Amino acid sequence: MAPVCVRRTAGGALRDDTAFPHGIHLRGRHCHEIGEDGSIGRYCDATLVDARQSRDILCVFDNPAKWLLRCHTLAHQGSGMKTSWRSHEERTGGSRAALARPGRRRS
């Protein structure tokens, strides 16, 4: 996942390429699920991604850190079903790009 500036909204798609559903947890953050029609959905810290499906999410990162995104099943996390999302202080003079909606970049 791309780094984002603090106090920015960022989003992305969680994709499950396996034959089983997975509960995905964004450690220390809450996010909104985005409906297939683009509507803002449930506010949660974990979401279920069905087998061979994807789910879009939106989050606000309000302090600099490295946020863990992982499967709720610890054996799956241990075998690599995890990643991280870094938020950082905005740099002066640089781009303030963040994801406005999953899959779309704004500059």
PDB file of N, CA and C in Angstrom:
ATOM      1  N   MET A   1       0.832  -1.168   0.000  1.00  0.00           N
ATOM      2  CA  MET A   1       0.000   0.000   0.000  1.00  0.00           C
ATOM      3  C   MET A   1       0.887   1.245   0.000  1.00  0.00           C
ATOM      4  N   ALA A   2       0.435   2.261  -0.678  1.00  0.00           N
ATOM      5  CA  ALA A   2       1.198   3.498  -0.802  1.00  0.00           C
ATOM      6  C   ALA A   2       1.187   4.279   0.501  1.00  0.00           C
ATOM      7  N   PRO A   3       2.296   4.981   0.824  1.00  0.00           N
ATOM      8  CA  PRO A   3       2.293   5.836   2.013  1.00  0.00           C
ATOM      9  C   PRO A   3       1.319   6.990   1.844  1.00  0.00           C
ATOM     10  N   VAL A   4       0.759   7.453   2.935  1.00  0.00           N
ATOM     11  CA  VAL A   4      -0.180   8.572   2.903  1.00  0.00           C
ATOM     12  C   VAL A   4       0.238   9.610   3.928  1.00  0.00           C
ATOM     13  N   CYS A   5      -0.163  10.863   3.713  1.00  0.00           N
ATOM     14  CA  CYS A   5       0.111  11.938   4.659  1.00  0.00           C
ATOM     15  C   CYS A   5      -0.868  11.853   5.821  1.00  0.00           C
ATOM     16  N   VAL A   6      -0.399  12.236   7.001  1.00  0.00           N
ATOM     17  CA  VAL A   6      -1.237  12.269   8.194  1.00  0.00           C
ATOM     18  C   VAL A   6      -2.396  13.235   7.962  1.00  0.00           C
ATOM     19  N   ARG A   7      -3.532  12.922   8.550  1.00  0.00           N
ATOM     20  CA  ARG A   7      -4.779  13.678   8.431  1.00  0.00           C
ATOM     21  C   ARG A   7      -5.316  13.651   7.008  1.00  0.00           C
ATOM     22  N   ARG A   8      -4.999  12.639   6.275  1.00  0.00           N
ATOM     23  CA  ARG A   8      -5.513  12.448   4.927  1.00  0.00           C
ATOM     24  C   ARG A   8      -6.357  11.180   4.906  1.00  0.00           C
ATOM     25  N   THR A   9      -7.335  11.186   4.030  1.00  0.00           N
ATOM     26  CA  THR A   9      -8.149   9.996   3.812  1.00  0.00           C
ATOM     27  C   THR A   9      -7.475   9.181   2.721  1.00  0.00           C
ATOM     28  N   ALA A  10      -7.353   7.895   2.947  1.00  0.00           N
ATOM     29  CA  ALA A  10      -6.747   7.012   1.960  1.00  0.00           C
ATOM     30  C   ALA A  10      -7.598   5.766   1.849  1.00  0.00           C
ATOM     31  N   GLY A  11      -7.569   5.157   0.721  1.00  0.00           N
ATOM     32  CA  GLY A  11      -8.366   3.956   0.516  1.00  0.00           C
ATOM     33  C   GLY A  11      -7.648   2.969  -0.363  1.00  0.00           C
ATOM     34  N   GLY A  12      -8.229   1.818  -0.434  1.00  0.00           N
ATOM     35  CA  GLY A  12      -7.664   0.777  -1.271  1.00  0.00           C
ATOM     36  C   GLY A  12      -8.617  -0.394  -1.362  1.00  0.00           C
ATOM     37  N   ALA A  13      -8.263  -1.309  -2.211  1.00  0.00           N
ATOM     38  CA  ALA A  13      -9.063  -2.518  -2.393  1.00  0.00           C
ATOM     39  C   ALA A  13      -8.367  -3.687  -1.710  1.00  0.00           C
ATOM     40  N   LEU A  14      -9.116  -4.430  -0.919  1.00  0.00           N
ATOM     41  CA  LEU A  14      -8.632  -5.671  -0.327  1.00  0.00           C
ATOM     42  C   LEU A  14      -9.131  -6.791  -1.220  1.00  0.00           C
ATOM     43  N   ARG A  15      -8.243  -7.615  -1.718  1.00  0.00           N
ATOM     44  CA  ARG A  15      -8.636  -8.668  -2.648  1.00  0.00           C
ATOM     45  C   ARG A  15      -8.277 -10.029  -2.069  1.00  0.00           C
ATOM     46  N   ASP A  16      -9.224 -10.959  -2.134  1.00  0.00           N
ATOM     47  CA  ASP A  16      -9.029 -12.332  -1.667  1.00  0.00           C
ATOM     48  C   ASP A  16      -8.970 -13.244  -2.889  1.00  0.00           C
ATOM     49  N   ASP A  17      -7.780 -13.735  -3.198  1.00  0.00           N
ATOM     50  CA  ASP A  17      -7.593 -14.620  -4.346  1.00  0.00           C
ATOM     51  C   ASP A  17      -7.640 -16.096  -3.958  1.00  0.00           C
ATOM     52  N   THR A  18      -8.100 -16.377  -2.748  1.00  0.00           N
ATOM     53  CA  THR A  18      -8.133 -17.762  -2.281  1.00  0.00           C
ATOM     54  C   THR A  18      -9.543 -18.345  -2.406  1.00  0.00           C
ATOM     55  N   ALA A  19      -9.674 -19.604  -2.037  1.00  0.00           N
ATOM     56  CA  ALA A  19     -10.966 -20.293  -2.094  1.00  0.00           C
ATOM     57  C   ALA A  19     -11.764 -20.140  -0.795  1.00  0.00           C
ATOM     58  N   PHE A  20     -11.251 -19.340   0.156  1.00  0.00           N
ATOM     59  CA  PHE A  20     -11.893 -19.199   1.460  1.00  0.00           C
ATOM     60  C   PHE A  20     -12.060 -17.728   1.816  1.00  0.00           C
ATOM     61  N   PRO A  21     -13.111 -17.376   2.585  1.00  0.00           N
ATOM     62  CA  PRO A  21     -13.248 -15.996   3.054  1.00  0.00           C
ATOM     63  C   PRO A  21     -12.206 -15.690   4.127  1.00  0.00           C
ATOM     64  N   HIS A  22     -11.820 -14.419   4.231  1.00  0.00           N
ATOM     65  CA  HIS A  22     -10.837 -14.004   5.230  1.00  0.00           C
ATOM     66  C   HIS A  22     -11.293 -12.727   5.909  1.00  0.00           C
ATOM     67  N   GLY A  23     -11.197 -12.716   7.236  1.00  0.00           N
ATOM     68  CA  GLY A  23     -11.425 -11.505   8.005  1.00  0.00           C
ATOM     69  C   GLY A  23     -10.142 -10.695   8.010  1.00  0.00           C
ATOM     70  N   ILE A  24     -10.178  -9.481   7.493  1.00  0.00           N
ATOM     71  CA  ILE A  24      -8.985  -8.640   7.399  1.00  0.00           C
ATOM     72  C   ILE A  24      -9.106  -7.508   8.414  1.00  0.00           C
ATOM     73  N   HIS A  25      -8.040  -7.311   9.179  1.00  0.00           N
ATOM     74  CA  HIS A  25      -8.023  -6.370  10.296  1.00  0.00           C
ATOM     75  C   HIS A  25      -6.965  -5.299  10.057  1.00  0.00           C
ATOM     76  N   LEU A  26      -7.337  -4.017  10.183  1.00  0.00           N
ATOM     77  CA  LEU A  26      -6.393  -2.907  10.121  1.00  0.00           C
ATOM     78  C   LEU A  26      -6.086  -2.510  11.560  1.00  0.00           C
ATOM     79  N   ARG A  27      -4.937  -2.940  12.060  1.00  0.00           N
ATOM     80  CA  ARG A  27      -4.560  -2.799  13.465  1.00  0.00           C
ATOM     81  C   ARG A  27      -4.452  -1.328  13.873  1.00  0.00           C
ATOM     82  N   GLY A  28      -5.196  -0.938  14.910  1.00  0.00           N
ATOM     83  CA  GLY A  28      -5.110   0.402  15.463  1.00  0.00           C
ATOM     84  C   GLY A  28      -5.898   1.460  14.709  1.00  0.00           C
ATOM     85  N   ARG A  29      -6.607   1.100  13.686  1.00  0.00           N
ATOM     86  CA  ARG A  29      -7.380   2.038  12.857  1.00  0.00           C
ATOM     87  C   ARG A  29      -8.775   1.492  12.648  1.00  0.00           C
ATOM     88  N   HIS A  30      -9.674   2.359  12.300  1.00  0.00           N
ATOM     89  CA  HIS A  30     -10.997   1.976  11.826  1.00  0.00           C
ATOM     90  C   HIS A  30     -11.136   2.499  10.409  1.00  0.00           C
ATOM     91  N   CYS A  31     -11.995   1.887   9.646  1.00  0.00           N
ATOM     92  CA  CYS A  31     -12.188   2.298   8.259  1.00  0.00           C
ATOM     93  C   CYS A  31     -13.665   2.142   7.901  1.00  0.00           C
ATOM     94  N   HIS A  32     -14.022   2.736   6.792  1.00  0.00           N
ATOM     95  CA  HIS A  32     -15.358   2.557   6.236  1.00  0.00           C
ATOM     96  C   HIS A  32     -15.272   1.561   5.095  1.00  0.00           C
ATOM     97  N   GLU A  33     -16.193   0.616   5.068  1.00  0.00           N
ATOM     98  CA  GLU A  33     -16.340  -0.232   3.898  1.00  0.00           C
ATOM     99  C   GLU A  33     -17.035   0.596   2.822  1.00  0.00           C
ATOM    100  N   ILE A  34     -16.680   0.382   1.581  1.00  0.00           N
ATOM    101  CA  ILE A  34     -17.298   1.087   0.459  1.00  0.00           C
ATOM    102  C   ILE A  34     -18.150   0.077  -0.302  1.00  0.00           C
ATOM    103  N   GLY A  35     -19.411   0.428  -0.501  1.00  0.00           N
ATOM    104  CA  GLY A  35     -20.328  -0.463  -1.207  1.00  0.00           C
ATOM    105  C   GLY A  35     -20.003  -0.556  -2.695  1.00  0.00           C
ATOM    106  N   GLU A  36     -20.559  -1.565  -3.356  1.00  0.00           N
ATOM    107  CA  GLU A  36     -20.349  -1.731  -4.790  1.00  0.00           C
ATOM    108  C   GLU A  36     -20.825  -0.517  -5.577  1.00  0.00           C
ATOM    109  N   ASP A  37     -21.801   0.209  -5.033  1.00  0.00           N
ATOM    110  CA  ASP A  37     -22.316   1.408  -5.697  1.00  0.00           C
ATOM    111  C   ASP A  37     -21.526   2.662  -5.325  1.00  0.00           C
ATOM    112  N   GLY A  38     -20.452   2.506  -4.528  1.00  0.00           N
ATOM    113  CA  GLY A  38     -19.619   3.636  -4.124  1.00  0.00           C
ATOM    114  C   GLY A  38     -20.073   4.324  -2.853  1.00  0.00           C
ATOM    115  N   SER A  39     -21.150   3.840  -2.235  1.00  0.00           N
ATOM    116  CA  SER A  39     -21.653   4.462  -1.012  1.00  0.00           C
ATOM    117  C   SER A  39     -20.769   4.098   0.187  1.00  0.00           C
ATOM    118  N   ILE A  40     -20.725   5.011   1.172  1.00  0.00           N
ATOM    119  CA  ILE A  40     -19.973   4.776   2.405  1.00  0.00           C
ATOM    120  C   ILE A  40     -20.761   3.790   3.251  1.00  0.00           C
ATOM    121  N   GLY A  41     -20.092   2.739   3.673  1.00  0.00           N
ATOM    122  CA  GLY A  41     -20.756   1.698   4.444  1.00  0.00           C
ATOM    123  C   GLY A  41     -20.317   1.672   5.894  1.00  0.00           C
ATOM    124  N   ARG A  42     -20.343   0.504   6.453  1.00  0.00           N
ATOM    125  CA  ARG A  42     -20.069   0.232   7.862  1.00  0.00           C
ATOM    126  C   ARG A  42     -18.690   0.747   8.288  1.00  0.00           C
ATOM    127  N   TYR A  43     -18.604   1.275   9.526  1.00  0.00           N
ATOM    128  CA  TYR A  43     -17.359   1.746  10.135  1.00  0.00           C
ATOM    129  C   TYR A  43     -16.842   0.614  11.012  1.00  0.00           C
ATOM    130  N   CYS A  44     -15.625   0.139  10.756  1.00  0.00           N
ATOM    131  CA  CYS A  44     -15.151  -1.067  11.430  1.00  0.00           C
ATOM    132  C   CYS A  44     -13.626  -1.093  11.498  1.00  0.00           C
ATOM    133  N   ASP A  45     -13.085  -2.012  12.303  1.00  0.00           N
ATOM    134  CA  ASP A  45     -11.636  -2.215  12.309  1.00  0.00           C
ATOM    135  C   ASP A  45     -11.265  -3.529  11.627  1.00  0.00           C
ATOM    136  N   ALA A  46     -12.268  -4.278  11.187  1.00  0.00           N
ATOM    137  CA  ALA A  46     -12.050  -5.522  10.452  1.00  0.00           C
ATOM    138  C   ALA A  46     -13.212  -5.717   9.482  1.00  0.00           C
ATOM    139  N   THR A  47     -12.917  -6.348   8.373  1.00  0.00           N
ATOM    140  CA  THR A  47     -13.947  -6.595   7.372  1.00  0.00           C
ATOM    141  C   THR A  47     -13.767  -8.000   6.808  1.00  0.00           C
ATOM    142  N   LEU A  48     -14.840  -8.611   6.388  1.00  0.00           N
ATOM    143  CA  LEU A  48     -14.786  -9.935   5.789  1.00  0.00           C
ATOM    144  C   LEU A  48     -14.709  -9.788   4.274  1.00  0.00           C
ATOM    145  N   VAL A  49     -13.684 -10.400   3.698  1.00  0.00           N
ATOM    146  CA  VAL A  49     -13.536 -10.412   2.243  1.00  0.00           C
ATOM    147  C   VAL A  49     -13.817 -11.842   1.787  1.00  0.00           C
ATOM    148  N   ASP A  50     -14.884 -12.012   1.032  1.00  0.00           N
ATOM    149  CA  ASP A  50     -15.281 -13.342   0.585  1.00  0.00           C
ATOM    150  C   ASP A  50     -14.301 -13.910  -0.436  1.00  0.00           C
ATOM    151  N   ALA A  51     -14.318 -15.225  -0.572  1.00  0.00           N
ATOM    152  CA  ALA A  51     -13.425 -15.918  -1.514  1.00  0.00           C
ATOM    153  C   ALA A  51     -13.573 -15.354  -2.920  1.00  0.00           C
ATOM    154  N   ARG A  52     -12.431 -15.082  -3.531  1.00  0.00           N
ATOM    155  CA  ARG A  52     -12.351 -14.575  -4.912  1.00  0.00           C
ATOM    156  C   ARG A  52     -13.152 -13.279  -5.115  1.00  0.00           C
ATOM    157  N   GLN A  53     -13.223 -12.459  -4.067  1.00  0.00           N
ATOM    158  CA  GLN A  53     -13.919 -11.181  -4.115  1.00  0.00           C
ATOM    159  C   GLN A  53     -12.977 -10.085  -3.633  1.00  0.00           C
ATOM    160  N   SER A  54     -13.432  -8.851  -3.721  1.00  0.00           N
ATOM    161  CA  SER A  54     -12.656  -7.742  -3.169  1.00  0.00           C
ATOM    162  C   SER A  54     -13.590  -6.807  -2.411  1.00  0.00           C
ATOM    163  N   ARG A  55     -12.994  -5.991  -1.546  1.00  0.00           N
ATOM    164  CA  ARG A  55     -13.747  -5.008  -0.772  1.00  0.00           C
ATOM    165  C   ARG A  55     -12.922  -3.730  -0.731  1.00  0.00           C
ATOM    166  N   ASP A  56     -13.561  -2.603  -1.055  1.00  0.00           N
ATOM    167  CA  ASP A  56     -12.910  -1.304  -0.975  1.00  0.00           C
ATOM    168  C   ASP A  56     -13.101  -0.723   0.420  1.00  0.00           C
ATOM    169  N   ILE A  57     -12.060  -0.050   0.929  1.00  0.00           N
ATOM    170  CA  ILE A  57     -12.127   0.597   2.233  1.00  0.00           C
ATOM    171  C   ILE A  57     -11.576   2.027   2.133  1.00  0.00           C
ATOM    172  N   LEU A  58     -11.997   2.883   3.070  1.00  0.00           N
ATOM    173  CA  LEU A  58     -11.481   4.242   3.238  1.00  0.00           C
ATOM    174  C   LEU A  58     -11.098   4.437   4.698  1.00  0.00           C
ATOM    175  N   CYS A  59      -9.935   5.036   4.952  1.00  0.00           N
ATOM    176  CA  CYS A  59      -9.453   5.271   6.309  1.00  0.00           C
ATOM    177  C   CYS A  59      -8.939   6.695   6.436  1.00  0.00           C
ATOM    178  N   VAL A  60      -8.943   7.214   7.668  1.00  0.00           N
ATOM    179  CA  VAL A  60      -8.283   8.478   7.973  1.00  0.00           C
ATOM    180  C   VAL A  60      -7.112   8.144   8.884  1.00  0.00           C
ATOM    181  N   PHE A  61      -5.927   8.590   8.495  1.00  0.00           N
ATOM    182  CA  PHE A  61      -4.721   8.360   9.295  1.00  0.00           C
ATOM    183  C   PHE A  61      -4.382   9.670   9.990  1.00  0.00           C
ATOM    184  N   ASP A  62      -4.560   9.723  11.327  1.00  0.00           N
ATOM    185  CA  ASP A  62      -4.417  10.972  12.047  1.00  0.00           C
ATOM    186  C   ASP A  62      -3.126  11.104  12.835  1.00  0.00           C
ATOM    187  N   ASN A  63      -2.205  10.183  12.681  1.00  0.00           N
ATOM    188  CA  ASN A  63      -0.881  10.333  13.278  1.00  0.00           C
ATOM    189  C   ASN A  63       0.118   9.464  12.513  1.00  0.00           C
ATOM    190  N   PRO A  64       1.389   9.875  12.487  1.00  0.00           N
ATOM    191  CA  PRO A  64       2.385   9.113  11.722  1.00  0.00           C
ATOM    192  C   PRO A  64       2.678   7.768  12.381  1.00  0.00           C
ATOM    193  N   ALA A  65       2.660   6.727  11.579  1.00  0.00           N
ATOM    194  CA  ALA A  65       2.933   5.382  12.088  1.00  0.00           C
ATOM    195  C   ALA A  65       2.984   4.402  10.921  1.00  0.00           C
ATOM    196  N   LYS A  66       3.307   3.175  11.244  1.00  0.00           N
ATOM    197  CA  LYS A  66       3.225   2.082  10.294  1.00  0.00           C
ATOM    198  C   LYS A  66       2.093   1.182  10.791  1.00  0.00           C
ATOM    199  N   TRP A  67       1.029   1.070  10.007  1.00  0.00           N
ATOM    200  CA  TRP A  67      -0.188   0.362  10.414  1.00  0.00           C
ATOM    201  C   TRP A  67      -0.206  -1.033   9.803  1.00  0.00           C
ATOM    202  N   LEU A  68      -0.441  -2.035  10.624  1.00  0.00           N
ATOM    203  CA  LEU A  68      -0.475  -3.418  10.179  1.00  0.00           C
ATOM    204  C   LEU A  68      -1.846  -3.775   9.614  1.00  0.00           C
ATOM    205  N   LEU A  69      -1.863  -4.367   8.456  1.00  0.00           N
ATOM    206  CA  LEU A  69      -3.076  -4.883   7.809  1.00  0.00           C
ATOM    207  C   LEU A  69      -2.870  -6.382   7.704  1.00  0.00           C
ATOM    208  N   ARG A  70      -3.750  -7.177   8.331  1.00  0.00           N
ATOM    209  CA  ARG A  70      -3.488  -8.618   8.418  1.00  0.00           C
ATOM    210  C   ARG A  70      -4.769  -9.429   8.414  1.00  0.00           C
ATOM    211  N   CYS A  71      -4.622 -10.715   8.095  1.00  0.00           N
ATOM    212  CA  CYS A  71      -5.726 -11.658   8.222  1.00  0.00           C
ATOM    213  C   CYS A  71      -5.933 -11.936   9.713  1.00  0.00           C
ATOM    214  N   HIS A  72      -7.187 -12.099  10.130  1.00  0.00           N
ATOM    215  CA  HIS A  72      -7.492 -12.398  11.535  1.00  0.00           C
ATOM    216  C   HIS A  72      -7.045 -13.795  11.941  1.00  0.00           C
ATOM    217  N   THR A  73      -6.895 -14.691  10.996  1.00  0.00           N
ATOM    218  CA  THR A  73      -6.435 -16.050  11.310  1.00  0.00           C
ATOM    219  C   THR A  73      -4.917 -16.010  11.460  1.00  0.00           C
ATOM    220  N   LEU A  74      -4.428 -16.237  12.677  1.00  0.00           N
ATOM    221  CA  LEU A  74      -3.002 -16.077  12.947  1.00  0.00           C
ATOM    222  C   LEU A  74      -2.115 -16.981  12.088  1.00  0.00           C
ATOM    223  N   ALA A  75      -2.569 -18.184  11.785  1.00  0.00           N
ATOM    224  CA  ALA A  75      -1.774 -19.067  10.924  1.00  0.00           C
ATOM    225  C   ALA A  75      -1.622 -18.452   9.535  1.00  0.00           C
ATOM    226  N   HIS A  76      -2.652 -17.775   9.060  1.00  0.00           N
ATOM    227  CA  HIS A  76      -2.571 -17.125   7.749  1.00  0.00           C
ATOM    228  C   HIS A  76      -1.613 -15.936   7.815  1.00  0.00           C
ATOM    229  N   GLN A  77      -1.694 -15.169   8.898  1.00  0.00           N
ATOM    230  CA  GLN A  77      -0.778 -14.045   9.068  1.00  0.00           C
ATOM    231  C   GLN A  77       0.657 -14.551   9.109  1.00  0.00           C
ATOM    232  N   GLY A  78       0.877 -15.639   9.821  1.00  0.00           N
ATOM    233  CA  GLY A  78       2.211 -16.216   9.928  1.00  0.00           C
ATOM    234  C   GLY A  78       2.773 -16.700   8.606  1.00  0.00           C
ATOM    235  N   SER A  79       1.891 -17.068   7.684  1.00  0.00           N
ATOM    236  CA  SER A  79       2.363 -17.540   6.376  1.00  0.00           C
ATOM    237  C   SER A  79       2.423 -16.409   5.353  1.00  0.00           C
ATOM    238  N   GLY A  80       2.238 -15.164   5.810  1.00  0.00           N
ATOM    239  CA  GLY A  80       2.459 -14.030   4.929  1.00  0.00           C
ATOM    240  C   GLY A  80       1.247 -13.212   4.549  1.00  0.00           C
ATOM    241  N   MET A  81       0.064 -13.518   5.068  1.00  0.00           N
ATOM    242  CA  MET A  81      -1.131 -12.758   4.699  1.00  0.00           C
ATOM    243  C   MET A  81      -1.203 -11.502   5.567  1.00  0.00           C
ATOM    244  N   LYS A  82      -0.244 -10.596   5.307  1.00  0.00           N
ATOM    245  CA  LYS A  82      -0.168  -9.339   6.049  1.00  0.00           C
ATOM    246  C   LYS A  82       0.626  -8.338   5.215  1.00  0.00           C
ATOM    247  N   THR A  83       0.422  -7.085   5.511  1.00  0.00           N
ATOM    248  CA  THR A  83       1.183  -5.992   4.906  1.00  0.00           C
ATOM    249  C   THR A  83       1.089  -4.815   5.857  1.00  0.00           C
ATOM    250  N   SER A  84       1.662  -3.700   5.498  1.00  0.00           N
ATOM    251  CA  SER A  84       1.556  -2.517   6.345  1.00  0.00           C
ATOM    252  C   SER A  84       1.271  -1.295   5.488  1.00  0.00           C
ATOM    253  N   TRP A  85       0.770  -0.273   6.151  1.00  0.00           N
ATOM    254  CA  TRP A  85       0.405   0.984   5.516  1.00  0.00           C
ATOM    255  C   TRP A  85       1.073   2.069   6.339  1.00  0.00           C
ATOM    256  N   ARG A  86       1.899   2.891   5.730  1.00  0.00           N
ATOM    257  CA  ARG A  86       2.641   3.916   6.467  1.00  0.00           C
ATOM    258  C   ARG A  86       1.999   5.289   6.281  1.00  0.00           C
ATOM    259  N   SER A  87       1.835   6.013   7.392  1.00  0.00           N
ATOM    260  CA  SER A  87       1.392   7.405   7.324  1.00  0.00           C
ATOM    261  C   SER A  87       2.541   8.272   7.833  1.00  0.00           C
ATOM    262  N   HIS A  88       2.689   9.458   7.272  1.00  0.00           N
ATOM    263  CA  HIS A  88       3.806  10.322   7.631  1.00  0.00           C
ATOM    264  C   HIS A  88       3.360  11.776   7.631  1.00  0.00           C
ATOM    265  N   GLU A  89       4.141  12.607   8.296  1.00  0.00           N
ATOM    266  CA  GLU A  89       3.858  14.036   8.302  1.00  0.00           C
ATOM    267  C   GLU A  89       4.021  14.576   6.888  1.00  0.00           C
ATOM    268  N   GLU A  90       3.177  15.517   6.527  1.00  0.00           N
ATOM    269  CA  GLU A  90       3.237  16.112   5.199  1.00  0.00           C
ATOM    270  C   GLU A  90       4.521  16.912   5.055  1.00  0.00           C
ATOM    271  N   ARG A  91       5.192  16.755   3.934  1.00  0.00           N
ATOM    272  CA  ARG A  91       6.413  17.497   3.659  1.00  0.00           C
ATOM    273  C   ARG A  91       6.051  18.793   2.945  1.00  0.00           C
ATOM    274  N   THR A  92       6.687  19.876   3.297  1.00  0.00           N
ATOM    275  CA  THR A  92       6.403  21.144   2.633  1.00  0.00           C
ATOM    276  C   THR A  92       6.977  21.139   1.231  1.00  0.00           C
ATOM    277  N   GLY A  93       6.214  21.697   0.309  1.00  0.00           N
ATOM    278  CA  GLY A  93       6.668  21.811  -1.069  1.00  0.00           C
ATOM    279  C   GLY A  93       6.477  20.556  -1.890  1.00  0.00           C
ATOM    280  N   GLY A  94       6.055  19.462  -1.289  1.00  0.00           N
ATOM    281  CA  GLY A  94       5.898  18.213  -2.021  1.00  0.00           C
ATOM    282  C   GLY A  94       4.465  17.968  -2.439  1.00  0.00           C
ATOM    283  N   SER A  95       4.279  16.902  -3.112  1.00  0.00           N
ATOM    284  CA  SER A  95       2.937  16.512  -3.540  1.00  0.00           C
ATOM    285  C   SER A  95       2.110  16.116  -2.329  1.00  0.00           C
ATOM    286  N   ARG A  96       0.830  16.417  -2.370  1.00  0.00           N
ATOM    287  CA  ARG A  96      -0.075  16.030  -1.294  1.00  0.00           C
ATOM    288  C   ARG A  96      -1.036  14.966  -1.800  1.00  0.00           C
ATOM    289  N   ALA A  97      -0.552  14.103  -2.659  1.00  0.00           N
ATOM    290  CA  ALA A  97      -1.408  13.088  -3.270  1.00  0.00           C
ATOM    291  C   ALA A  97      -1.888  12.082  -2.231  1.00  0.00           C
ATOM    292  N   ALA A  98      -3.139  11.738  -2.336  1.00  0.00           N
ATOM    293  CA  ALA A  98      -3.738  10.684  -1.508  1.00  0.00           C
ATOM    294  C   ALA A  98      -4.840  10.059  -2.336  1.00  0.00           C
ATOM    295  N   LEU A  99      -5.263   8.903  -1.955  1.00  0.00           N
ATOM    296  CA  LEU A  99      -6.336   8.256  -2.690  1.00  0.00           C
ATOM    297  C   LEU A  99      -7.663   8.890  -2.302  1.00  0.00           C
ATOM    298  N   ALA A 100      -8.349   9.452  -3.271  1.00  0.00           N
ATOM    299  CA  ALA A 100      -9.651  10.064  -3.012  1.00  0.00           C
ATOM    300  C   ALA A 100     -10.721   8.991  -2.914  1.00  0.00           C
ATOM    301  N   ARG A 101     -10.659   8.021  -3.790  1.00  0.00           N
ATOM    302  CA  ARG A 101     -11.535   6.856  -3.769  1.00  0.00           C
ATOM    303  C   ARG A 101     -10.670   5.670  -4.130  1.00  0.00           C
ATOM    304  N   PRO A 102     -11.010   4.487  -3.688  1.00  0.00           N
ATOM    305  CA  PRO A 102     -10.209   3.328  -4.037  1.00  0.00           C
ATOM    306  C   PRO A 102     -10.008   3.252  -5.541  1.00  0.00           C
ATOM    307  N   GLY A 103      -8.737   3.085  -5.916  1.00  0.00           N
ATOM    308  CA  GLY A 103      -8.407   2.932  -7.332  1.00  0.00           C
ATOM    309  C   GLY A 103      -8.223   4.227  -8.085  1.00  0.00           C
ATOM    310  N   ARG A 104      -8.464   5.371  -7.469  1.00  0.00           N
ATOM    311  CA  ARG A 104      -8.293   6.663  -8.141  1.00  0.00           C
ATOM    312  C   ARG A 104      -7.320   7.528  -7.357  1.00  0.00           C
ATOM    313  N   ARG A 105      -6.326   8.073  -8.039  1.00  0.00           N
ATOM    314  CA  ARG A 105      -5.359   8.972  -7.382  1.00  0.00           C
ATOM    315  C   ARG A 105      -5.713  10.408  -7.681  1.00  0.00           C
ATOM    316  N   ARG A 106      -5.466  11.249  -6.715  1.00  0.00           N
ATOM    317  CA  ARG A 106      -5.690  12.676  -6.858  1.00  0.00           C
ATOM    318  C   ARG A 106      -4.375  13.380  -6.574  1.00  0.00           C
ATOM    319  N   SER A 107      -4.014  14.388  -7.352  1.00  0.00           N
ATOM    320  CA  SER A 107      -2.760  15.097  -7.089  1.00  0.00           C
ATOM    321  C   SER A 107      -3.001  16.571  -6.904  1.00  0.00           C
TER     322      SER A 107
END
